[in-house]
mmCIF file of C-alpha atoms in Angstrom:
data_model
loop_
_atom_site.group_PDB
_atom_site.id
_atom_site.type_symbol
_atom_site.label_atom_id
_atom_site.label_comp_id
_atom_site.label_asym_id
_atom_site.label_seq_id
_atom_site.Cartn_x
_atom_site.Cartn_y
_atom_site.Cartn_z
ATOM 1 C CA UNK A 1 6.012 -40.706 10.901
ATOM 2 C CA UNK A 2 5.394 -42.956 8.235
ATOM 3 C CA UNK A 3 6.891 -43.341 4.832
ATOM 4 C CA UNK A 4 6.603 -44.704 1.614
ATOM 5 C CA UNK A 5 9.197 -45.632 -1.143
ATOM 6 C CA UNK A 6 8.634 -43.635 -4.179
ATOM 7 C CA UNK A 7 10.468 -43.664 -7.849
ATOM 8 C CA UNK A 8 12.300 -40.498 -8.569
ATOM 9 C CA UNK A 9 10.300 -39.753 -11.562
ATOM 10 C CA UNK A 10 6.785 -39.840 -9.629
ATOM 11 C CA UNK A 11 8.234 -36.907 -7.433
ATOM 12 C CA UNK A 12 7.164 -34.405 -10.010
ATOM 13 C CA UNK A 13 5.177 -32.650 -7.173
ATOM 14 C CA UNK A 14 8.198 -32.520 -4.654
ATOM 15 C CA UNK A 15 8.073 -34.106 -1.189
ATOM 16 C CA UNK A 16 10.217 -34.500 2.159
ATOM 17 C CA UNK A 17 12.895 -36.979 2.627
ATOM 18 C CA UNK A 18 11.913 -39.515 5.396
ATOM 19 C CA UNK A 19 15.287 -40.947 5.486
ATOM 20 C CA UNK A 20 18.780 -39.594 4.735
ATOM 21 C CA UNK A 21 20.174 -39.941 1.301
ATOM 22 C CA UNK A 22 23.776 -41.671 1.553
ATOM 23 C CA UNK A 23 26.308 -41.553 -1.359
ATOM 24 C CA UNK A 24 28.526 -44.410 -2.108
ATOM 25 C CA UNK A 25 30.943 -43.908 0.901
ATOM 26 C CA UNK A 26 27.912 -43.964 3.047
ATOM 27 C CA UNK A 27 28.377 -40.030 3.799
ATOM 28 C CA UNK A 28 25.006 -38.254 4.205
ATOM 29 C CA UNK A 29 24.319 -36.317 1.014
ATOM 30 C CA UNK A 30 20.780 -35.038 2.147
ATOM 31 C CA UNK A 31 19.643 -35.045 5.690
ATOM 32 C CA UNK A 32 16.057 -36.738 6.356
ATOM 33 C CA UNK A 33 13.444 -33.611 6.404
ATOM 34 C CA UNK A 34 14.853 -31.960 3.232
ATOM 35 C CA UNK A 35 12.285 -30.565 1.117
ATOM 36 C CA UNK A 36 12.628 -32.002 -2.333
ATOM 37 C CA UNK A 37 13.277 -29.117 -5.216
ATOM 38 C CA UNK A 38 13.064 -29.817 -8.794
ATOM 39 C CA UNK A 39 16.837 -28.937 -8.791
ATOM 40 C CA UNK A 40 17.808 -31.544 -5.880
ATOM 41 C CA UNK A 41 15.534 -34.312 -7.558
ATOM 42 C CA UNK A 42 17.354 -33.415 -11.025
ATOM 43 C CA UNK A 43 20.949 -33.731 -9.167
ATOM 44 C CA UNK A 44 19.642 -37.015 -7.475
ATOM 45 C CA UNK A 45 18.687 -38.413 -10.877
ATOM 46 C CA UNK A 46 22.047 -37.751 -12.341
ATOM 47 C CA UNK A 47 23.683 -39.631 -9.450
ATOM 48 C CA UNK A 48 21.673 -42.325 -10.415
ATOM 49 C CA UNK A 49 19.284 -42.737 -7.502
ATOM 50 C CA UNK A 50 15.867 -44.146 -8.619
ATOM 51 C CA UNK A 51 13.891 -44.310 -5.295
ATOM 52 C CA UNK A 52 13.638 -42.323 -2.208
ATOM 53 C CA UNK A 53 12.007 -42.855 1.112
ATOM 54 C CA UNK A 54 9.325 -39.919 1.352
ATOM 55 C CA UNK A 55 7.162 -38.697 4.436
ATOM 56 C CA UNK A 56 3.636 -40.140 3.622
ATOM 57 C CA UNK A 57 1.889 -36.687 4.474
ATOM 58 C CA UNK A 58 3.640 -35.012 1.391
ATOM 59 C CA UNK A 59 2.531 -37.282 -0.827
ATOM 60 C CA UNK A 60 -0.941 -37.620 0.174
ATOM 61 C CA UNK A 61 -1.166 -33.778 -0.423
ATOM 62 C CA UNK A 62 0.210 -34.126 -3.884
ATOM 63 C CA UNK A 63 -3.096 -34.630 -5.578
ATOM 64 C CA UNK A 64 -5.007 -31.866 -3.882
ATOM 65 C CA UNK A 65 -7.288 -29.554 -6.178
ATOM 66 C CA UNK A 66 -5.453 -26.955 -8.235
ATOM 67 C CA UNK A 67 -5.873 -23.335 -7.303
ATOM 68 C CA UNK A 68 -8.294 -21.446 -8.799
ATOM 69 C CA UNK A 69 -6.547 -18.978 -11.306
ATOM 70 C CA UNK A 70 -9.063 -16.183 -11.373
ATOM 71 C CA UNK A 71 -8.853 -16.392 -7.531
ATOM 72 C CA UNK A 72 -5.052 -16.119 -7.630
ATOM 73 C CA UNK A 73 -4.624 -13.133 -10.105
ATOM 74 C CA UNK A 74 -7.676 -11.174 -8.174
ATOM 75 C CA UNK A 75 -5.715 -11.517 -4.729
ATOM 76 C CA UNK A 76 -1.993 -10.834 -6.412
ATOM 77 C CA UNK A 77 -4.082 -7.787 -7.567
ATOM 78 C CA UNK A 78 -4.965 -6.721 -4.364
ATOM 79 C CA UNK A 79 -1.585 -7.231 -2.473
ATOM 80 C CA UNK A 80 0.235 -5.678 -4.914
ATOM 81 C CA UNK A 81 -2.194 -2.763 -5.418
ATOM 82 C CA UNK A 82 0.561 0.017 -4.516
ATOM 83 C CA UNK A 83 2.818 -1.193 -7.341
ATOM 84 C CA UNK A 84 -0.235 -1.047 -9.890
ATOM 85 C CA UNK A 85 -1.346 2.311 -8.726
ATOM 86 C CA UNK A 86 1.971 3.932 -8.662
ATOM 87 C CA UNK A 87 3.345 2.292 -11.819
ATOM 88 C CA UNK A 88 6.270 0.797 -9.964
ATOM 89 C CA UNK A 89 7.777 -2.174 -11.323
ATOM 90 C CA UNK A 90 7.714 -5.017 -9.417
ATOM 91 C CA UNK A 91 8.798 -8.442 -10.989
ATOM 92 C CA UNK A 92 7.459 -10.704 -8.131
ATOM 93 C CA UNK A 93 3.841 -9.592 -9.192
ATOM 94 C CA UNK A 94 4.828 -11.647 -12.116
ATOM 95 C CA UNK A 95 6.385 -14.566 -10.737
ATOM 96 C CA UNK A 96 3.898 -15.264 -7.611
ATOM 97 C CA UNK A 97 0.748 -16.209 -9.867
ATOM 98 C CA UNK A 98 2.586 -19.239 -12.142
ATOM 99 C CA UNK A 99 4.244 -20.192 -8.881
ATOM 100 C CA UNK A 100 0.590 -20.417 -7.035
ATOM 101 C CA UNK A 101 -0.861 -22.211 -10.501
ATOM 102 C CA UNK A 102 2.172 -24.982 -10.633
ATOM 103 C CA UNK A 103 2.776 -23.380 -14.400
ATOM 104 C CA UNK A 104 6.243 -23.985 -15.591
ATOM 105 C CA UNK A 105 8.499 -21.097 -15.329
ATOM 106 C CA UNK B 1 -2.100 14.144 14.780
ATOM 107 C CA UNK B 2 0.899 13.383 17.273
ATOM 108 C CA UNK B 3 4.032 14.419 16.342
ATOM 109 C CA UNK B 4 6.736 12.276 18.139
ATOM 110 C CA UNK B 5 10.233 14.006 18.641
ATOM 111 C CA UNK B 6 13.191 12.056 18.296
ATOM 112 C CA UNK B 7 13.925 12.042 21.987
ATOM 113 C CA UNK B 8 10.450 10.909 22.697
ATOM 114 C CA UNK B 9 10.749 8.072 20.774
ATOM 115 C CA UNK B 10 14.410 7.328 22.219
ATOM 116 C CA UNK B 11 12.964 7.789 26.119
ATOM 117 C CA UNK B 12 9.978 5.390 25.098
ATOM 118 C CA UNK B 13 12.454 2.766 23.532
ATOM 119 C CA UNK B 14 14.698 2.931 26.815
ATOM 120 C CA UNK B 15 11.570 1.846 28.766
ATOM 121 C CA UNK B 16 10.651 -0.993 26.939
ATOM 122 C CA UNK B 17 11.492 -4.201 29.173
ATOM 123 C CA UNK B 18 15.050 -5.235 29.176
ATOM 124 C CA UNK B 19 15.868 -8.576 27.305
ATOM 125 C CA UNK B 20 16.916 -11.186 29.600
ATOM 126 C CA UNK B 21 20.589 -11.150 30.172
ATOM 127 C CA UNK B 22 20.950 -14.648 27.773
ATOM 128 C CA UNK B 23 19.469 -13.061 25.191
ATOM 129 C CA UNK B 24 21.896 -9.923 25.331
ATOM 130 C CA UNK B 25 25.034 -12.258 25.553
ATOM 131 C CA UNK B 26 23.601 -14.232 22.622
ATOM 132 C CA UNK B 27 23.184 -11.075 20.348
ATOM 133 C CA UNK B 28 26.496 -9.759 21.355
ATOM 134 C CA UNK B 29 27.790 -13.366 20.556
ATOM 135 C CA UNK B 30 26.416 -13.343 16.924
ATOM 136 C CA UNK B 31 28.846 -13.190 14.166
ATOM 137 C CA UNK B 32 31.516 -14.330 16.763
ATOM 138 C CA UNK B 33 33.066 -17.716 16.131
ATOM 139 C CA UNK B 34 34.889 -18.407 19.733
ATOM 140 C CA UNK B 35 32.177 -19.605 21.960
ATOM 141 C CA UNK B 36 31.961 -23.138 22.543
ATOM 142 C CA UNK B 37 28.937 -25.759 22.734
ATOM 143 C CA UNK B 38 29.371 -26.183 26.410
ATOM 144 C CA UNK B 39 29.118 -22.235 27.046
ATOM 145 C CA UNK B 40 26.190 -21.921 24.668
ATOM 146 C CA UNK B 41 24.040 -24.734 26.175
ATOM 147 C CA UNK B 42 24.668 -23.409 29.523
ATOM 148 C CA UNK B 43 23.894 -19.917 28.963
ATOM 149 C CA UNK B 44 20.838 -21.014 27.196
ATOM 150 C CA UNK B 45 20.054 -23.386 30.154
ATOM 151 C CA UNK B 46 19.881 -20.426 32.647
ATOM 152 C CA UNK B 47 16.590 -19.071 31.033
ATOM 153 C CA UNK B 48 14.081 -22.478 31.115
ATOM 154 C CA UNK B 49 11.529 -20.907 29.246
ATOM 155 C CA UNK B 50 14.149 -19.985 26.381
ATOM 156 C CA UNK B 51 15.673 -23.472 26.758
ATOM 157 C CA UNK B 52 11.963 -25.281 26.187
ATOM 158 C CA UNK B 53 11.415 -22.825 23.052
ATOM 159 C CA UNK B 54 14.923 -23.521 21.502
ATOM 160 C CA UNK B 55 13.886 -27.472 21.789
ATOM 161 C CA UNK B 56 10.740 -27.132 20.447
ATOM 162 C CA UNK B 57 12.285 -25.197 17.295
ATOM 163 C CA UNK B 58 15.108 -27.655 16.882
ATOM 164 C CA UNK B 59 12.257 -30.314 16.741
ATOM 165 C CA UNK B 60 10.187 -28.218 14.141
ATOM 166 C CA UNK B 61 10.370 -29.361 10.748
ATOM 167 C CA UNK B 62 12.419 -25.952 10.113
ATOM 168 C CA UNK B 63 15.600 -28.076 10.831
ATOM 169 C CA UNK B 64 14.266 -31.213 9.430
ATOM 170 C CA UNK B 65 15.219 -34.030 12.407
ATOM 171 C CA UNK B 66 14.311 -37.372 11.720
ATOM 172 C CA UNK B 67 14.691 -38.088 15.535
ATOM 173 C CA UNK B 68 13.693 -36.168 18.652
ATOM 174 C CA UNK B 69 15.940 -33.452 20.128
ATOM 175 C CA UNK B 70 15.777 -33.762 23.754
ATOM 176 C CA UNK B 71 18.680 -31.723 25.367
ATOM 177 C CA UNK B 72 20.430 -28.493 24.670
ATOM 178 C CA UNK B 73 23.749 -30.456 24.218
ATOM 179 C CA UNK B 74 22.152 -32.486 21.546
ATOM 180 C CA UNK B 75 20.873 -29.781 19.771
ATOM 181 C CA UNK B 76 24.226 -27.970 19.611
ATOM 182 C CA UNK B 77 25.869 -31.140 18.611
ATOM 183 C CA UNK B 78 22.983 -31.942 15.883
ATOM 184 C CA UNK B 79 22.154 -28.593 14.522
ATOM 185 C CA UNK B 80 25.464 -26.862 15.048
ATOM 186 C CA UNK B 81 26.513 -23.984 17.308
ATOM 187 C CA UNK B 82 25.595 -21.286 14.853
ATOM 188 C CA UNK B 83 22.033 -22.636 14.286
ATOM 189 C CA UNK B 84 21.374 -23.360 18.238
ATOM 190 C CA UNK B 85 22.654 -19.552 18.957
ATOM 191 C CA UNK B 86 20.429 -18.307 16.224
ATOM 192 C CA UNK B 87 17.141 -20.219 17.298
ATOM 193 C CA UNK B 88 17.876 -19.246 21.101
ATOM 194 C CA UNK B 89 18.125 -15.685 19.712
ATOM 195 C CA UNK B 90 15.068 -15.491 17.845
ATOM 196 C CA UNK B 91 12.948 -17.455 20.752
ATOM 197 C CA UNK B 92 14.447 -15.023 23.322
ATOM 198 C CA UNK B 93 13.210 -11.987 21.399
ATOM 199 C CA UNK B 94 9.968 -13.358 20.321
ATOM 200 C CA UNK B 95 9.324 -14.004 24.099
ATOM 201 C CA UNK B 96 9.906 -10.661 25.201
ATOM 202 C CA UNK B 97 8.478 -8.591 22.690
ATOM 203 C CA UNK B 98 4.876 -10.198 22.999
ATOM 204 C CA UNK B 99 3.419 -7.330 25.059
ATOM 205 C CA UNK B 100 1.325 -3.920 24.479
ATOM 206 C CA UNK B 101 -2.017 -2.807 23.961
ATOM 207 C CA UNK B 102 -2.709 -0.739 21.055
ATOM 208 C CA UNK B 103 -5.970 -0.805 19.224
ATOM 209 C CA UNK B 104 -6.142 -2.168 16.134
ATOM 210 C CA UNK B 105 -2.778 -3.443 16.105
ATOM 211 C CA UNK B 106 -2.632 -7.548 15.258
ATOM 212 C CA UNK B 107 0.126 -8.765 17.152
ATOM 213 C CA UNK B 108 -0.347 -12.358 15.797
ATOM 214 C CA UNK B 109 -0.123 -11.230 11.976
ATOM 215 C CA UNK B 110 2.798 -9.021 13.460
ATOM 216 C CA UNK B 111 4.956 -12.141 14.308
ATOM 217 C CA UNK B 112 3.599 -14.208 11.451
ATOM 218 C CA UNK B 113 4.843 -11.669 8.934
ATOM 219 C CA UNK B 114 8.062 -11.629 10.934
ATOM 220 C CA UNK B 115 8.431 -15.130 10.805
ATOM 221 C CA UNK B 116 7.907 -15.317 7.015
ATOM 222 C CA UNK B 117 10.329 -12.509 6.310
ATOM 223 C CA UNK B 118 12.941 -14.272 8.784
ATOM 224 C CA UNK B 119 12.818 -17.802 6.527
ATOM 225 C CA UNK B 120 12.910 -15.804 3.265
ATOM 226 C CA UNK B 121 15.987 -13.646 4.310
ATOM 227 C CA UNK B 122 17.615 -16.472 5.130
ATOM 228 C CA UNK B 123 16.802 -18.339 2.447
ATOM 229 C CA UNK B 124 17.842 -15.224 0.025
ATOM 230 C CA UNK B 125 21.412 -15.323 2.004
ATOM 231 C CA UNK B 126 21.920 -19.057 1.263
ATOM 232 C CA UNK B 127 21.437 -18.268 -2.345
ATOM 233 C CA UNK B 128 23.954 -15.433 -2.179
ATOM 234 C CA UNK B 129 26.391 -17.054 0.198
ATOM 235 C CA UNK B 130 25.840 -14.567 2.814
ATOM 236 C CA UNK B 131 25.547 -14.909 6.559
ATOM 237 C CA UNK B 132 22.313 -17.099 7.139
ATOM 238 C CA UNK B 133 22.017 -16.475 10.843
ATOM 239 C CA UNK B 134 22.386 -13.008 10.962
ATOM 240 C CA UNK B 135 20.014 -12.735 7.822
ATOM 241 C CA UNK B 136 17.463 -14.744 9.877
ATOM 242 C CA UNK B 137 17.736 -12.593 12.720
ATOM 243 C CA UNK B 138 17.446 -9.422 10.407
ATOM 244 C CA UNK B 139 14.394 -10.554 9.152
ATOM 245 C CA UNK B 140 13.048 -11.776 12.147
ATOM 246 C CA UNK B 141 13.297 -8.230 13.682
ATOM 247 C CA UNK B 142 12.993 -5.784 10.453
ATOM 248 C CA UNK B 143 9.574 -4.303 11.756
ATOM 249 C CA UNK B 144 10.553 -4.171 15.377
ATOM 250 C CA UNK B 145 9.922 -0.425 15.284
ATOM 251 C CA UNK B 146 6.304 -1.084 14.813
ATOM 252 C CA UNK B 147 6.109 -2.936 18.139
ATOM 253 C CA UNK B 148 7.955 -0.502 19.695
ATOM 254 C CA UNK B 149 6.005 2.272 18.646
ATOM 255 C CA UNK B 150 2.988 0.443 19.270
ATOM 256 C CA UNK B 151 4.020 -0.713 22.800
ATOM 257 C CA UNK B 152 5.522 2.841 23.717
ATOM 258 C CA UNK B 153 2.910 5.225 22.186
ATOM 259 C CA UNK B 154 -0.335 3.055 21.915
ATOM 260 C CA UNK B 155 -2.625 5.717 21.452
ATOM 261 C CA UNK B 156 -0.598 7.345 19.054
ATOM 262 C CA UNK B 157 -0.205 4.057 17.125
ATOM 263 C CA UNK B 158 -3.784 3.364 17.300
ATOM 264 C CA UNK B 159 -4.289 6.689 15.123
ATOM 265 C CA UNK B 160 -1.618 5.537 12.445
ATOM 266 C CA UNK B 161 -3.382 1.979 11.852
ATOM 267 C CA UNK B 162 -7.084 3.854 11.619
ATOM 268 C CA UNK B 163 -5.408 6.513 9.087
ATOM 269 C CA UNK B 164 -3.796 3.915 6.956
ATOM 270 C CA UNK B 165 -7.190 1.796 7.275
ATOM 271 C CA UNK B 166 -9.302 4.829 6.045
ATOM 272 C CA UNK B 167 -6.674 5.740 3.148
ATOM 273 C CA UNK B 168 -5.199 2.469 2.318
ATOM 274 C CA UNK B 169 -2.101 4.000 2.154
ATOM 275 C CA UNK B 170 1.221 2.350 2.903
ATOM 276 C CA UNK B 171 1.838 1.683 6.839
ATOM 277 C CA UNK B 172 5.177 3.529 6.713
ATOM 278 C CA UNK B 173 3.601 6.593 4.858
ATOM 279 C CA UNK B 174 0.819 6.618 7.387
ATOM 280 C CA UNK B 175 3.457 6.486 10.396
ATOM 281 C CA UNK B 176 5.493 9.557 8.660
ATOM 282 C CA UNK B 177 2.241 11.654 8.372
ATOM 283 C CA UNK B 178 0.589 11.051 11.763
ATOM 284 C CA UNK B 179 3.698 10.735 13.853
ATOM 285 C CA UNK B 180 6.684 12.444 12.141
ATOM 286 C CA UNK B 181 8.831 9.232 12.244
ATOM 287 C CA UNK B 182 8.552 5.836 11.219
ATOM 288 C CA UNK B 183 9.002 1.903 12.258
ATOM 289 C CA UNK B 184 12.355 1.664 10.577
ATOM 290 C CA UNK B 185 13.772 4.713 12.281
ATOM 291 C CA UNK B 186 12.405 3.177 15.680
ATOM 292 C CA UNK B 187 13.530 -0.472 14.716
ATOM 293 C CA UNK B 188 17.055 1.159 14.263
ATOM 294 C CA UNK B 189 16.829 3.220 17.638
ATOM 295 C CA UNK B 190 15.469 -0.127 19.696
ATOM 296 C CA UNK B 191 18.369 -2.535 18.309
ATOM 297 C CA UNK B 192 20.974 0.001 18.763
ATOM 298 C CA UNK B 193 19.723 0.344 22.507
ATOM 299 C CA UNK B 194 19.852 -3.787 22.586
ATOM 300 C CA UNK B 195 23.533 -3.563 21.035
ATOM 301 C CA UNK B 196 23.194 -5.473 18.179
ATOM 302 C CA UNK B 197 25.826 -5.195 15.432
ATOM 303 C CA UNK B 198 25.940 -1.794 13.354
ATOM 304 C CA UNK B 199 25.383 -4.001 10.423
ATOM 305 C CA UNK B 200 22.136 -5.292 11.642
ATOM 306 C CA UNK B 201 20.938 -1.798 12.828
ATOM 307 C CA UNK B 202 21.508 -0.424 9.568
ATOM 308 C CA UNK B 203 20.004 -3.193 7.623
ATOM 309 C CA UNK B 204 16.644 -2.377 9.652
ATOM 310 C CA UNK B 205 17.070 0.765 9.459
ATOM 311 C CA UNK B 206 17.358 0.715 5.600
ATOM 312 C CA UNK B 207 14.616 -1.743 4.719
ATOM 313 C CA UNK B 208 12.434 0.334 2.957
ATOM 314 C CA UNK B 209 15.194 2.157 1.312
ATOM 315 C CA UNK B 210 18.089 -0.021 1.121
ATOM 316 C CA UNK B 211 21.528 0.867 0.290
ATOM 317 C CA UNK B 212 24.655 -1.055 -0.696
ATOM 318 C CA UNK B 213 28.309 0.202 -0.536
ATOM 319 C CA UNK B 214 29.196 -1.741 -3.853
ATOM 320 C CA UNK B 215 27.598 -3.710 -6.582
ATOM 321 C CA UNK B 216 27.256 -6.707 -4.380
ATOM 322 C CA UNK B 217 24.119 -7.204 -2.339
ATOM 323 C CA UNK B 218 23.896 -5.857 1.279
ATOM 324 C CA UNK B 219 22.240 -7.137 4.605
ATOM 325 C CA UNK B 220 19.592 -4.458 3.903
ATOM 326 C CA UNK B 221 18.895 -5.647 0.415
ATOM 327 C CA UNK B 222 18.048 -9.254 1.331
ATOM 328 C CA UNK B 223 15.617 -8.071 3.903
ATOM 329 C CA UNK B 224 14.058 -5.564 1.745
ATOM 330 C CA UNK B 225 13.270 -8.100 -0.707
ATOM 331 C CA UNK B 226 12.297 -10.991 1.825
ATOM 332 C CA UNK B 227 9.927 -8.369 3.385
ATOM 333 C CA UNK B 228 8.481 -7.780 -0.066
ATOM 334 C CA UNK B 229 8.302 -11.609 -0.840
ATOM 335 C CA UNK B 230 6.464 -12.313 2.664
ATOM 336 C CA UNK B 231 3.894 -9.873 1.881
ATOM 337 C CA UNK B 232 3.516 -11.086 -1.806
ATOM 338 C CA UNK B 233 3.094 -14.620 -0.858
ATOM 339 C CA UNK B 234 0.086 -13.079 1.761
ATOM 340 C CA UNK B 235 1.766 -15.067 4.574
ATOM 341 C CA UNK B 236 0.591 -12.968 7.351
ATOM 342 C CA UNK B 237 -2.725 -13.713 6.892
ATOM 343 C CA UNK B 238 -4.106 -10.083 6.892
ATOM 344 C CA UNK B 239 -7.165 -9.076 4.178
ATOM 345 C CA UNK B 240 -5.746 -6.014 3.653
ATOM 346 C CA UNK B 241 -2.155 -6.723 3.467
ATOM 347 C CA UNK B 242 0.004 -4.515 1.078
ATOM 348 C CA UNK B 243 3.210 -5.162 -0.528
ATOM 349 C CA UNK B 244 5.474 -2.160 -0.399
ATOM 350 C CA UNK B 245 7.275 -0.638 -3.054
ATOM 351 C CA UNK B 246 10.135 -2.564 -4.197
ATOM 352 C CA UNK B 247 13.820 -0.924 -4.772
ATOM 353 C CA UNK B 248 14.819 -1.851 -8.299
ATOM 354 C CA UNK B 249 18.435 -1.082 -7.245
ATOM 355 C CA UNK B 250 18.086 -3.486 -4.592
ATOM 356 C CA UNK B 251 16.674 -6.185 -7.189
ATOM 357 C CA UNK B 252 19.052 -5.647 -9.501
ATOM 358 C CA UNK B 253 22.066 -6.165 -7.203
ATOM 359 C CA UNK B 254 20.535 -9.310 -5.744
ATOM 360 C CA UNK B 255 19.780 -10.618 -9.327
ATOM 361 C CA UNK B 256 17.051 -13.334 -8.898
ATOM 362 C CA UNK B 257 15.773 -15.456 -11.759
ATOM 363 C CA UNK B 258 12.366 -16.817 -11.745
ATOM 364 C CA UNK B 259 13.800 -20.368 -10.811
ATOM 365 C CA UNK B 260 15.466 -19.062 -7.818
ATOM 366 C CA UNK B 261 12.641 -17.103 -6.615
ATOM 367 C CA UNK B 262 10.377 -20.185 -6.791
ATOM 368 C CA UNK B 263 12.941 -21.932 -4.705
ATOM 369 C CA UNK B 264 12.932 -19.148 -2.080
ATOM 370 C CA UNK B 265 9.111 -19.163 -2.083
ATOM 371 C CA UNK B 266 8.956 -23.024 -1.705
ATOM 372 C CA UNK B 267 11.574 -23.127 0.821
ATOM 373 C CA UNK B 268 9.694 -20.309 2.873
ATOM 374 C CA UNK B 269 6.355 -21.698 2.840
ATOM 375 C CA UNK B 270 7.354 -24.967 3.680
ATOM 376 C CA UNK B 271 9.130 -24.114 6.579
ATOM 377 C CA UNK B 272 6.498 -21.487 7.791
ATOM 378 C CA UNK B 273 3.800 -22.998 9.818
ATOM 379 C CA UNK B 274 5.859 -25.046 11.881
ATOM 380 C CA UNK B 275 8.254 -22.265 12.600
ATOM 381 C CA UNK B 276 5.287 -20.004 13.484
ATOM 382 C CA UNK B 277 4.223 -22.718 15.908
ATOM 383 C CA UNK B 278 7.420 -23.195 17.512
ATOM 384 C CA UNK B 279 8.390 -19.656 17.918
ATOM 385 C CA UNK B 280 5.105 -18.196 18.750
ATOM 386 C CA UNK B 281 3.445 -20.835 21.003
#
């Protein structure tokens, strides 16, 4: 698997660690293969880590075209049609579209 | 309409293929900590198909290994005893239950939804510091009653599928109307028959109507919400998939905020394809 070094500020789209992240005493903080979430990236930044080794496919996928908002909302209405018909509240119906569209929470 | 009595369902479930001895032992040892790595590796190696599947799953990006895991001893040393046991149990169950012929039953979609729910239940368990191993197994098996009903009563279950398609209703309601019973009840019967722990049996029985004895989230709450998320994320690949009603009680006990939900969505989706391939190949 090929890997590249990526600056921590360029990781907004996430990514998968190609090498483990080690602490000052050499202890493994994160194993290779860890999927980087916003929360993980933020804690690494606080530890002063500036560069990470990232698997290349994740980076190559990053600039893929944004999902179509109309399509996402239409599909969610189909999947959640029982909640819509019955009027039963389902918070997931509100959380999934912004997640799919990459909007800020 | 084919009404099934409780006795018929019990008898049908008893006729399902028995699980390999290794899988039964693994199930019985879930939640116990007194099994050694050596014993576990020996047990798994008795069933070579299971051993191969376990290694394949250990090598999938599910566990994010940077080097190839080539032996069961390696897998145990690197992944840990609990994880290997969970992986082997999952692999063993998936192997046994790929059976049956029921018109309209989409086996591939069934297992894909089960894998998505397993990953999601595990993610929720991690977020709430509950047992991840048991959560994964419960997620994988939550709908096993559907497979059991479709395998034991293929003609009757084909009517359920036809009714559901004609009326676009919830599968659970179609089962209750056509058969007089449902997959949650059948799932509890079969997991009881396979001697799963009572906590697992009850979580499966209650996955559409979860219950908790306290204010804290139960295993049933986890799998209920995970099932909703797996349907909501559209992971089974079925055009007419439908998200079942969400229990607001379970939702409040779990108390997930939007940020946590997104982490769970992402965690589930990032592992989903590789686990499907490893487990269902």
